[in-house]
C-alpha cells in the first residue's frame, strides 16, 4: 500500500511488504524513542487524539510518538466529555476535528465507528481500537515484538503461538490473527472458554490460508512447544454485566509454576496489557515479573516505535527524520 495520506483502519489493508517497510522505519525510530537523539520532523503538525474508551498505553504512546517526532497533541477522552454526548454525529465530529488536525488517532466502543468517522475526515485516521473489531497498530507492535524477542530477521513462517483468554471480544487477537495470516505455516493454539472462542470467520480465513488451528479449553496441554504465548484479559466492558464477566475471570492463568511445568524454557510471554491484576482474574501473575522471557513491557515500549513509524509514513517524512535531528541535552539514562 501507499501509506501516504492513508487511513489505517484494519490489518486487511496490509501485505508482508507493507509490514516490512513499516518495521524498517520503526527500527530507525530507536535512537529517538530512547532519547539518544531528537528530531523536529513533524514540528508544527497536530495529532487529534480521540479516545472514547479507556486507554493508558495506546493513548499515551500515540501521543508520545507524535511528540517525539516534534509534533503536538490535542486530545479528548470519554464520550461524556465530548459533543458526542450532546448527540453530535461521528460525521460532524470528523469534519470539525479533521480541520484542526494533520492526522487523527481514534478509539471508540463501536465496531466500524472509526471507519465511519474516517469517511468524513479530511486527514488520515488511525484506528486505535473499534469495539471488539480491530486494533491494527497493536497487532503490528505485537508482531514486531515477536520478531525481536525470537531474534527473527526474515519472515516468521512456522511460528507456533498460543492465544489465551477472551478470544471472542479481544480486538488485539483478532488483528494479530489477521496479521499472522499473511505468513506461512503458522500453528495457532486457541485457548479460551468455548463461549469466548475466536470468531468463526477469522478461523476460516486462517484455515483457508493453510495454517494449523487447534482450539482447546485445556490450557496446560495447549502451552506445550510454543514459541510465544499471548495472554489476554476478559473484556468485561463487552459483557452485559459484571456477573457475566465473572464467570470467565480467572479461568486461565499463567504463573511461574505453570510456566515452568508446561512451557519450553525459552517461550516468550506476551500480553497487550492491561493485565487484570485483581485476585479474581490475575491471568498473568506478578510472580513472573522478573522472568527474562516476560516481554510485556518491551512489547509496550515497541508501541512507540511502531506508532512513530505509522505517523512518519502516513505523513511522508520517513526519509527526513535525520535532517532535523540533534543531541538531547537532558538526563536520559534509563534505570532498567
Ligand atoms: C487492549 C485494547 O484496548 O484492546 N489494550 C491495548 O490497547 N493495549 C487490550 C485490552 O484492553 O484488554
mmCIF file of C-alpha atoms in Angstrom, residues 13-321:
data_model
loop_
_atom_site.group_PDB
_atom_site.id
_atom_site.type_symbol
_atom_site.label_atom_id
_atom_site.label_comp_id
_atom_site.label_asym_id
_atom_site.label_seq_id
_atom_site.Cartn_x
_atom_site.Cartn_y
_atom_site.Cartn_z
ATOM 1 C CA UNK A 13 -5.031 -3.355 4.275
ATOM 2 C CA UNK A 14 -1.541 -4.799 4.818
ATOM 3 C CA UNK A 15 0.627 -7.245 2.928
ATOM 4 C CA UNK A 16 4.006 -8.587 4.053
ATOM 5 C CA UNK A 17 5.896 -5.894 2.129
ATOM 6 C CA UNK A 18 3.973 -3.146 3.917
ATOM 7 C CA UNK A 19 4.819 -4.767 7.224
ATOM 8 C CA UNK A 20 8.487 -4.985 6.302
ATOM 9 C CA UNK A 21 8.548 -1.346 5.191
ATOM 10 C CA UNK A 22 6.893 -0.252 8.431
ATOM 11 C CA UNK A 23 9.280 -2.286 10.590
ATOM 12 C CA UNK A 24 12.293 -0.831 8.772
ATOM 13 C CA UNK A 25 11.087 2.685 9.641
ATOM 14 C CA UNK A 26 10.298 1.579 13.225
ATOM 15 C CA UNK A 27 13.909 0.382 13.593
ATOM 16 C CA UNK A 28 15.103 3.857 12.662
ATOM 17 C CA UNK A 29 12.989 5.360 15.455
ATOM 18 C CA UNK A 30 15.007 3.591 18.146
ATOM 19 C CA UNK A 31 17.513 6.422 18.942
ATOM 20 C CA UNK A 32 14.640 8.921 19.212
ATOM 21 C CA UNK A 33 12.476 6.699 21.416
ATOM 22 C CA UNK A 34 15.489 6.012 23.624
ATOM 23 C CA UNK A 35 16.253 9.739 23.913
ATOM 24 C CA UNK A 36 19.657 9.409 22.309
ATOM 25 C CA UNK A 37 18.628 11.908 19.610
ATOM 26 C CA UNK A 38 15.698 14.223 18.999
ATOM 27 C CA UNK A 39 14.022 15.101 15.717
ATOM 28 C CA UNK A 40 11.709 18.020 14.794
ATOM 29 C CA UNK A 41 10.475 16.472 11.558
ATOM 30 C CA UNK A 42 6.786 16.978 12.462
ATOM 31 C CA UNK A 43 7.263 20.414 14.045
ATOM 32 C CA UNK A 44 4.030 22.367 13.586
ATOM 33 C CA UNK A 45 1.883 19.276 12.979
ATOM 34 C CA UNK A 46 -1.070 18.419 15.231
ATOM 35 C CA UNK A 47 -2.364 14.988 16.198
ATOM 36 C CA UNK A 48 -6.057 14.875 17.101
ATOM 37 C CA UNK A 49 -6.244 12.168 19.748
ATOM 38 C CA UNK A 50 -9.811 10.980 20.327
ATOM 39 C CA UNK A 51 -10.156 8.198 22.881
ATOM 40 C CA UNK A 52 -13.809 7.490 23.548
ATOM 41 C CA UNK A 53 -12.927 4.372 25.577
ATOM 42 C CA UNK A 54 -10.492 3.833 28.460
ATOM 43 C CA UNK A 55 -6.845 3.677 27.444
ATOM 44 C CA UNK A 56 -3.453 4.169 29.056
ATOM 45 C CA UNK A 57 -0.728 2.816 26.796
ATOM 46 C CA UNK A 58 -2.330 3.268 23.409
ATOM 47 C CA UNK A 59 -3.349 6.865 24.047
ATOM 48 C CA UNK A 60 -0.109 7.904 25.725
ATOM 49 C CA UNK A 61 2.116 6.064 23.263
ATOM 50 C CA UNK A 62 0.353 7.584 20.230
ATOM 51 C CA UNK A 63 0.811 10.983 21.898
ATOM 52 C CA UNK A 64 4.455 10.370 22.823
ATOM 53 C CA UNK A 65 5.207 9.022 19.354
ATOM 54 C CA UNK A 66 3.878 12.243 17.830
ATOM 55 C CA UNK A 67 5.719 14.413 20.363
ATOM 56 C CA UNK A 68 8.966 12.527 19.758
ATOM 57 C CA UNK A 69 8.678 13.450 16.072
ATOM 58 C CA UNK A 70 8.310 17.090 17.061
ATOM 59 C CA UNK A 71 4.522 17.376 16.692
ATOM 60 C CA UNK A 72 1.854 18.444 19.168
ATOM 61 C CA UNK A 73 -1.159 16.582 20.505
ATOM 62 C CA UNK A 74 -4.702 17.816 21.185
ATOM 63 C CA UNK A 75 -6.865 15.282 22.862
ATOM 64 C CA UNK A 76 -10.302 14.480 24.129
ATOM 65 C CA UNK A 77 -11.126 11.445 26.207
ATOM 66 C CA UNK A 78 -14.502 9.933 27.051
ATOM 67 C CA UNK A 79 -17.734 10.353 25.155
ATOM 68 C CA UNK A 80 -19.289 12.278 28.041
ATOM 69 C CA UNK A 81 -16.575 14.959 27.806
ATOM 70 C CA UNK A 82 -17.158 15.471 24.067
ATOM 71 C CA UNK A 83 -20.011 16.782 21.922
ATOM 72 C CA UNK A 84 -20.933 13.167 21.062
ATOM 73 C CA UNK A 85 -22.728 13.284 24.431
ATOM 74 C CA UNK A 86 -24.880 16.126 23.024
ATOM 75 C CA UNK A 87 -25.958 13.991 20.088
ATOM 76 C CA UNK A 88 -23.320 15.093 17.590
ATOM 77 C CA UNK A 89 -22.730 12.577 14.809
ATOM 78 C CA UNK A 90 -19.378 10.970 14.021
ATOM 79 C CA UNK A 91 -19.656 12.696 10.649
ATOM 80 C CA UNK A 92 -19.802 16.194 12.154
ATOM 81 C CA UNK A 93 -17.084 15.437 14.710
ATOM 82 C CA UNK A 94 -14.844 14.150 11.914
ATOM 83 C CA UNK A 95 -15.434 17.194 9.716
ATOM 84 C CA UNK A 96 -14.561 19.510 12.573
ATOM 85 C CA UNK A 97 -11.608 17.747 14.193
ATOM 86 C CA UNK A 98 -10.001 16.986 10.852
ATOM 87 C CA UNK A 99 -9.971 20.730 10.238
ATOM 88 C CA UNK A 100 -7.921 21.197 13.398
ATOM 89 C CA UNK A 101 -5.506 18.297 12.918
ATOM 90 C CA UNK A 102 -2.998 16.831 10.475
ATOM 91 C CA UNK A 103 -3.754 13.267 11.492
ATOM 92 C CA UNK A 104 -6.163 11.626 13.956
ATOM 93 C CA UNK A 105 -5.881 8.584 16.240
ATOM 94 C CA UNK A 106 -9.262 7.373 17.413
ATOM 95 C CA UNK A 107 -10.684 4.724 19.752
ATOM 96 C CA UNK A 108 -14.410 4.109 20.080
ATOM 97 C CA UNK A 109 -16.562 1.356 21.665
ATOM 98 C CA UNK A 110 -18.484 0.576 18.457
ATOM 99 C CA UNK A 111 -17.102 -1.776 15.800
ATOM 100 C CA UNK A 112 -16.877 0.054 12.464
ATOM 101 C CA UNK A 113 -17.086 3.511 14.048
ATOM 102 C CA UNK A 114 -13.534 4.542 13.190
ATOM 103 C CA UNK A 115 -14.089 3.639 9.559
ATOM 104 C CA UNK A 116 -17.346 5.604 9.522
ATOM 105 C CA UNK A 117 -15.508 8.566 11.063
ATOM 106 C CA UNK A 118 -12.652 8.280 8.550
ATOM 107 C CA UNK A 119 -15.062 8.656 5.625
ATOM 108 C CA UNK A 120 -15.827 12.205 6.775
ATOM 109 C CA UNK A 121 -12.274 13.055 7.815
ATOM 110 C CA UNK A 122 -10.117 15.326 5.716
ATOM 111 C CA UNK A 123 -6.902 13.887 7.187
ATOM 112 C CA UNK A 124 -5.618 10.327 7.779
ATOM 113 C CA UNK A 125 -7.241 8.431 10.645
ATOM 114 C CA UNK A 126 -5.586 5.607 12.584
ATOM 115 C CA UNK A 127 -7.842 3.082 14.260
ATOM 116 C CA UNK A 128 -6.731 2.803 17.893
ATOM 117 C CA UNK A 129 -9.409 0.190 18.620
ATOM 118 C CA UNK A 130 -13.027 -0.012 17.435
ATOM 119 C CA UNK A 131 -15.124 -2.091 19.801
ATOM 120 C CA UNK A 132 -14.313 -5.784 19.616
ATOM 121 C CA UNK A 133 -13.337 -5.497 15.955
ATOM 122 C CA UNK A 134 -9.730 -4.408 15.364
ATOM 123 C CA UNK A 135 -6.651 -2.767 16.809
ATOM 124 C CA UNK A 136 -4.185 -2.722 13.910
ATOM 125 C CA UNK A 137 -1.313 -0.762 15.491
ATOM 126 C CA UNK A 138 -1.336 -3.206 18.423
ATOM 127 C CA UNK A 139 -1.034 -6.213 16.096
ATOM 128 C CA UNK A 140 1.851 -4.543 14.287
ATOM 129 C CA UNK A 141 3.691 -3.859 17.521
ATOM 130 C CA UNK A 142 2.942 -7.418 18.649
ATOM 131 C CA UNK A 143 4.468 -8.920 15.526
ATOM 132 C CA UNK A 144 7.433 -6.538 15.759
ATOM 133 C CA UNK A 145 7.915 -7.747 19.349
ATOM 134 C CA UNK A 146 7.652 -11.424 18.400
ATOM 135 C CA UNK A 147 10.371 -10.957 15.780
ATOM 136 C CA UNK A 148 12.660 -9.070 18.154
ATOM 137 C CA UNK A 149 12.144 -11.458 21.059
ATOM 138 C CA UNK A 150 12.735 -14.542 18.916
ATOM 139 C CA UNK A 151 15.550 -12.868 17.010
ATOM 140 C CA UNK A 152 13.970 -13.471 13.602
ATOM 141 C CA UNK A 153 15.176 -11.109 10.910
ATOM 142 C CA UNK A 154 13.146 -12.528 7.977
ATOM 143 C CA UNK A 155 9.581 -13.866 7.788
ATOM 144 C CA UNK A 156 8.047 -15.529 10.824
ATOM 145 C CA UNK A 157 6.839 -18.571 8.857
ATOM 146 C CA UNK A 158 6.446 -21.670 11.042
ATOM 147 C CA UNK A 159 5.649 -19.736 14.235
ATOM 148 C CA UNK A 160 3.959 -21.776 16.959
ATOM 149 C CA UNK A 161 1.789 -19.458 19.062
ATOM 150 C CA UNK A 162 -0.863 -19.879 21.766
ATOM 151 C CA UNK A 163 -3.517 -17.176 22.193
ATOM 152 C CA UNK A 164 -5.236 -17.359 25.560
ATOM 153 C CA UNK A 165 -8.311 -15.780 27.145
ATOM 154 C CA UNK A 166 -11.208 -13.798 25.695
ATOM 155 C CA UNK A 167 -10.678 -14.507 22.024
ATOM 156 C CA UNK A 168 -14.244 -13.575 21.129
ATOM 157 C CA UNK A 169 -14.130 -9.975 22.324
ATOM 158 C CA UNK A 170 -10.406 -9.212 22.199
ATOM 159 C CA UNK A 171 -9.705 -6.929 19.263
ATOM 160 C CA UNK A 172 -5.939 -7.325 19.662
ATOM 161 C CA UNK A 173 -6.103 -11.066 18.965
ATOM 162 C CA UNK A 174 -8.430 -10.507 16.005
ATOM 163 C CA UNK A 175 -5.942 -8.128 14.408
ATOM 164 C CA UNK A 176 -2.968 -10.314 15.326
ATOM 165 C CA UNK A 177 -4.542 -13.367 13.651
ATOM 166 C CA UNK A 178 -5.200 -11.352 10.501
ATOM 167 C CA UNK A 179 -1.591 -10.213 10.509
ATOM 168 C CA UNK A 180 -0.075 -13.666 11.105
ATOM 169 C CA UNK A 181 -2.340 -15.000 8.357
ATOM 170 C CA UNK A 182 -0.084 -13.220 5.845
ATOM 171 C CA UNK A 183 2.793 -15.616 6.627
ATOM 172 C CA UNK A 184 3.165 -19.382 6.119
ATOM 173 C CA UNK A 185 2.554 -22.449 8.284
ATOM 174 C CA UNK A 186 1.631 -20.703 11.483
ATOM 175 C CA UNK A 187 0.403 -23.026 14.202
ATOM 176 C CA UNK A 188 -2.297 -21.381 16.326
ATOM 177 C CA UNK A 189 -3.420 -22.901 19.619
ATOM 178 C CA UNK A 190 -6.521 -21.001 20.676
ATOM 179 C CA UNK A 191 -7.174 -21.439 24.394
ATOM 180 C CA UNK A 192 -10.447 -19.942 25.616
ATOM 181 C CA UNK A 193 -13.733 -20.837 27.264
ATOM 182 C CA UNK A 194 -15.903 -22.253 24.482
ATOM 183 C CA UNK A 195 -18.304 -19.294 24.844
ATOM 184 C CA UNK A 196 -15.421 -16.881 24.251
ATOM 185 C CA UNK A 197 -13.826 -18.630 21.301
ATOM 186 C CA UNK A 198 -12.255 -16.898 18.315
ATOM 187 C CA UNK A 199 -14.927 -15.802 15.790
ATOM 188 C CA UNK A 200 -15.527 -18.468 13.152
ATOM 189 C CA UNK A 201 -14.852 -16.097 10.207
ATOM 190 C CA UNK A 202 -11.316 -15.475 11.442
ATOM 191 C CA UNK A 203 -10.676 -19.194 11.950
ATOM 192 C CA UNK A 204 -11.979 -19.897 8.439
ATOM 193 C CA UNK A 205 -9.643 -17.290 6.937
ATOM 194 C CA UNK A 206 -6.684 -18.825 8.768
ATOM 195 C CA UNK A 207 -7.595 -22.345 7.637
ATOM 196 C CA UNK A 208 -8.027 -21.195 4.039
ATOM 197 C CA UNK A 209 -4.558 -19.668 4.174
ATOM 198 C CA UNK A 210 -3.167 -23.090 5.177
ATOM 199 C CA UNK A 211 -2.457 -22.508 8.873
ATOM 200 C CA UNK A 212 -2.896 -25.078 11.663
ATOM 201 C CA UNK A 213 -5.631 -24.334 14.196
ATOM 202 C CA UNK A 214 -6.102 -26.128 17.470
ATOM 203 C CA UNK A 215 -8.950 -24.878 19.683
ATOM 204 C CA UNK A 216 -8.955 -26.055 23.276
ATOM 205 C CA UNK A 217 -10.101 -25.339 26.811
ATOM 206 C CA UNK A 218 -7.147 -27.250 28.218
ATOM 207 C CA UNK A 219 -4.531 -24.611 28.910
ATOM 208 C CA UNK A 220 -1.826 -26.890 30.266
ATOM 209 C CA UNK A 221 -1.543 -29.042 27.145
ATOM 210 C CA UNK A 222 -2.086 -26.005 24.951
ATOM 211 C CA UNK A 223 1.072 -24.356 26.274
ATOM 212 C CA UNK A 224 3.488 -27.061 25.133
ATOM 213 C CA UNK A 225 6.082 -26.351 22.415
ATOM 214 C CA UNK A 226 5.123 -22.731 21.907
ATOM 215 C CA UNK A 227 7.497 -20.041 20.719
ATOM 216 C CA UNK A 228 5.124 -17.442 22.146
ATOM 217 C CA UNK A 229 2.148 -17.325 24.485
ATOM 218 C CA UNK A 230 -0.145 -14.317 24.114
ATOM 219 C CA UNK A 231 -2.453 -13.832 27.094
ATOM 220 C CA UNK A 232 -5.496 -11.574 27.160
ATOM 221 C CA UNK A 233 -7.856 -10.087 29.701
ATOM 222 C CA UNK A 234 -11.570 -10.949 29.893
ATOM 223 C CA UNK A 235 -13.012 -7.906 28.084
ATOM 224 C CA UNK A 236 -15.545 -7.090 30.797
ATOM 225 C CA UNK A 237 -16.746 -3.942 29.018
ATOM 226 C CA UNK A 238 -18.190 -6.118 26.235
ATOM 227 C CA UNK A 239 -20.359 -8.191 28.608
ATOM 228 C CA UNK A 240 -23.907 -7.300 29.592
ATOM 229 C CA UNK A 241 -22.977 -7.410 33.293
ATOM 230 C CA UNK A 242 -20.038 -7.811 35.654
ATOM 231 C CA UNK A 243 -21.610 -11.057 36.880
ATOM 232 C CA UNK A 244 -21.464 -12.477 33.383
ATOM 233 C CA UNK A 245 -17.779 -11.499 33.039
ATOM 234 C CA UNK A 246 -17.099 -13.026 36.467
ATOM 235 C CA UNK A 247 -17.986 -16.460 35.116
ATOM 236 C CA UNK A 248 -14.831 -16.407 32.993
ATOM 237 C CA UNK A 249 -12.381 -14.429 35.131
ATOM 238 C CA UNK A 250 -9.509 -16.474 36.491
ATOM 239 C CA UNK A 251 -10.292 -19.462 34.241
ATOM 240 C CA UNK A 252 -6.881 -19.360 32.534
ATOM 241 C CA UNK A 253 -3.894 -18.160 34.488
ATOM 242 C CA UNK A 254 -0.190 -18.172 33.852
ATOM 243 C CA UNK A 255 2.152 -18.057 36.823
ATOM 244 C CA UNK A 256 5.705 -19.148 37.415
ATOM 245 C CA UNK A 257 4.784 -22.696 38.350
ATOM 246 C CA UNK A 258 2.500 -23.231 35.299
ATOM 247 C CA UNK A 259 5.162 -21.705 33.088
ATOM 248 C CA UNK A 260 7.960 -23.880 34.425
ATOM 249 C CA UNK A 261 5.885 -27.052 34.254
ATOM 250 C CA UNK A 262 4.219 -26.625 30.863
ATOM 251 C CA UNK A 263 6.224 -24.236 28.691
ATOM 252 C CA UNK A 264 9.511 -24.527 26.861
ATOM 253 C CA UNK A 265 12.246 -22.713 28.796
ATOM 254 C CA UNK A 266 12.500 -20.076 26.043
ATOM 255 C CA UNK A 267 8.778 -19.436 25.419
ATOM 256 C CA UNK A 268 8.130 -15.696 25.126
ATOM 257 C CA UNK A 269 5.286 -14.353 27.295
ATOM 258 C CA UNK A 270 3.197 -11.543 25.811
ATOM 259 C CA UNK A 271 0.056 -9.612 26.776
ATOM 260 C CA UNK A 272 -1.293 -6.447 25.132
ATOM 261 C CA UNK A 273 -1.956 -5.071 28.635
ATOM 262 C CA UNK A 274 -3.640 -4.006 30.795
ATOM 263 C CA UNK A 275 -3.418 -7.297 32.666
ATOM 264 C CA UNK A 276 -6.242 -7.666 35.139
ATOM 265 C CA UNK A 277 -4.294 -8.000 38.393
ATOM 266 C CA UNK A 278 -7.336 -8.269 40.658
ATOM 267 C CA UNK A 279 -7.203 -11.503 42.657
ATOM 268 C CA UNK A 280 -10.262 -12.985 40.949
ATOM 269 C CA UNK A 281 -8.718 -12.519 37.488
ATOM 270 C CA UNK A 282 -4.911 -12.428 37.549
ATOM 271 C CA UNK A 283 -4.436 -14.016 34.116
ATOM 272 C CA UNK A 284 -0.712 -13.226 34.239
ATOM 273 C CA UNK A 285 0.775 -13.436 37.694
ATOM 274 C CA UNK A 286 3.199 -10.901 39.184
ATOM 275 C CA UNK A 287 5.475 -13.770 40.190
ATOM 276 C CA UNK A 288 6.717 -13.765 36.574
ATOM 277 C CA UNK A 289 7.674 -10.070 36.718
ATOM 278 C CA UNK A 290 11.410 -10.738 36.849
ATOM 279 C CA UNK A 291 11.329 -13.546 34.309
ATOM 280 C CA UNK A 292 13.611 -12.771 31.357
ATOM 281 C CA UNK A 293 11.034 -14.140 28.878
ATOM 282 C CA UNK A 294 8.304 -11.808 30.101
ATOM 283 C CA UNK A 295 8.177 -9.444 27.116
ATOM 284 C CA UNK A 296 5.144 -7.353 28.122
ATOM 285 C CA UNK A 297 6.969 -4.133 28.952
ATOM 286 C CA UNK A 298 9.320 -4.370 25.971
ATOM 287 C CA UNK A 299 6.147 -5.005 23.935
ATOM 288 C CA UNK A 300 4.573 -1.796 25.297
ATOM 289 C CA UNK A 301 7.813 0.119 24.575
ATOM 290 C CA UNK A 302 7.716 -1.107 20.983
ATOM 291 C CA UNK A 303 4.333 0.578 20.615
ATOM 292 C CA UNK A 304 6.064 3.940 20.469
ATOM 293 C CA UNK A 305 8.370 2.817 17.631
ATOM 294 C CA UNK A 306 5.513 1.380 15.571
ATOM 295 C CA UNK A 307 3.316 4.434 16.087
ATOM 296 C CA UNK A 308 6.175 6.791 15.192
ATOM 297 C CA UNK A 309 6.672 4.754 12.020
ATOM 298 C CA UNK A 310 2.952 4.914 11.158
ATOM 299 C CA UNK A 311 2.964 8.700 11.579
ATOM 300 C CA UNK A 312 6.172 9.152 9.593
ATOM 301 C CA UNK A 313 4.890 7.040 6.682
ATOM 302 C CA UNK A 314 1.339 8.416 6.532
ATOM 303 C CA UNK A 315 2.658 11.981 6.713
ATOM 304 C CA UNK A 316 5.526 11.280 4.289
ATOM 305 C CA UNK A 317 8.511 12.272 6.433
ATOM 306 C CA UNK A 318 10.167 8.879 6.892
ATOM 307 C CA UNK A 319 13.211 9.894 4.845
ATOM 308 C CA UNK A 320 13.685 13.222 6.601
ATOM 309 C CA UNK A 321 13.964 12.165 10.218
#
